[in-house]
PDB file of C-alpha atoms in Angstrom:
ATOM      1  CA  MET I   2      65.455  86.392  90.610  1.00 54.00           C
ATOM      2  CA  SER I   3      66.873  89.733  91.527  1.00 58.00           C
ATOM      3  CA  THR I   4      68.911  91.726  89.043  1.00 62.00           C
ATOM      4  CA  ASN I   5      70.964  93.433  91.766  1.00 61.00           C
ATOM      5  CA  ALA I   6      74.453  92.045  92.312  1.00 60.00           C
ATOM      6  CA  VAL I   7      75.318  91.429  95.935  1.00 59.00           C
ATOM      7  CA  SER I   8      78.965  91.457  96.901  1.00 56.00           C
ATOM      8  CA  LEU I   9      79.790  88.722  99.380  1.00 57.00           C
ATOM      9  CA  ASN I  10      83.365  89.875  99.810  1.00 55.00           C
ATOM     10  CA  SER I  11      82.876  93.370 101.219  1.00 55.00           C
ATOM     11  CA  ARG I  12      86.117  93.606 103.197  1.00 60.00           C
ATOM     12  CA  LYS I  13      89.128  95.492 101.878  1.00 62.00           C
ATOM     13  CA  THR I  14      91.407  93.394  99.709  1.00 64.00           C
ATOM     14  CA  TRP I  15      95.119  93.366 100.468  1.00 60.00           C
ATOM     15  CA  LEU I  16      97.720  94.208  97.891  1.00 80.00           C
ATOM     16  CA  LEU I  17      99.782  91.136  98.794  1.00 78.00           C
ATOM     17  CA  SER I  18      98.975  88.015 100.750  1.00 89.00           C
ATOM     18  CA  LEU I  19     100.412  87.405 104.204  1.00 89.00           C
ATOM     19  CA  ASP I  20     102.888  84.884 102.785  1.00 92.00           C
ATOM     20  CA  SER I  21     104.108  87.430 100.251  1.00 92.00           C
ATOM     21  CA  TRP I  22     104.644  90.029 102.985  1.00 93.00           C
ATOM     22  CA  ALA I  23     106.673  87.461 104.971  1.00 94.00           C
ATOM     23  CA  VAL I  24     108.879  86.761 101.944  1.00 95.00           C
ATOM     24  CA  VAL I  25     109.390  90.491 101.334  1.00 95.00           C
ATOM     25  CA  ALA I  26     110.316  91.028 104.989  1.00 94.00           C
ATOM     26  CA  ALA I  27     112.782  88.117 104.925  1.00 94.00           C
ATOM     27  CA  LEU I  28     114.436  89.378 101.734  1.00 96.00           C
ATOM     28  CA  LEU I  29     114.680  92.885 103.158  1.00 95.00           C
ATOM     29  CA  ALA I  30     116.255  91.548 106.358  1.00 92.00           C
ATOM     30  CA  ALA I  31     118.729  89.465 104.333  1.00 91.00           C
ATOM     31  CA  LEU I  32     119.638  92.509 102.258  1.00 94.00           C
ATOM     32  CA  LEU I  33     120.215  94.648 105.353  1.00 93.00           C
ATOM     33  CA  ILE I  34     122.365  91.938 106.938  1.00 90.00           C
ATOM     34  CA  ARG I  35     124.336  91.462 103.710  1.00 92.00           C
ATOM     35  CA  ALA I  36     124.881  95.221 103.386  1.00 93.00           C
ATOM     36  CA  GLY I  37     126.290  95.358 106.894  1.00 91.00           C
ATOM     37  CA  VAL I  38     123.544  97.413 108.519  1.00 91.00           C
ATOM     38  CA  PHE I  39     123.099  94.655 111.093  1.00 85.00           C
ATOM     39  CA  THR I  40     126.475  93.243 112.097  1.00 83.00           C
ATOM     40  CA  ARG I  41     125.204  90.736 114.647  1.00 84.00           C
ATOM     41  CA  VAL I  42     121.916  88.883 114.522  1.00 78.00           C
ATOM     42  CA  PRO I  43     121.096  87.232 117.873  1.00 79.00           C
ATOM     43  CA  TRP I  44     119.710  83.892 116.752  1.00 73.00           C
TER      44      TRP I  44
END
């Protein structure tokens, strides 16, 4: 057995997951709409 630790996950870790970023973006958009920054949202 080798005593050296091998890292299998060598890629950069994100601060938040993709789902968390989507929730943050949706809350930010809702806040901007509620504050009146966006008066019309073309749904």
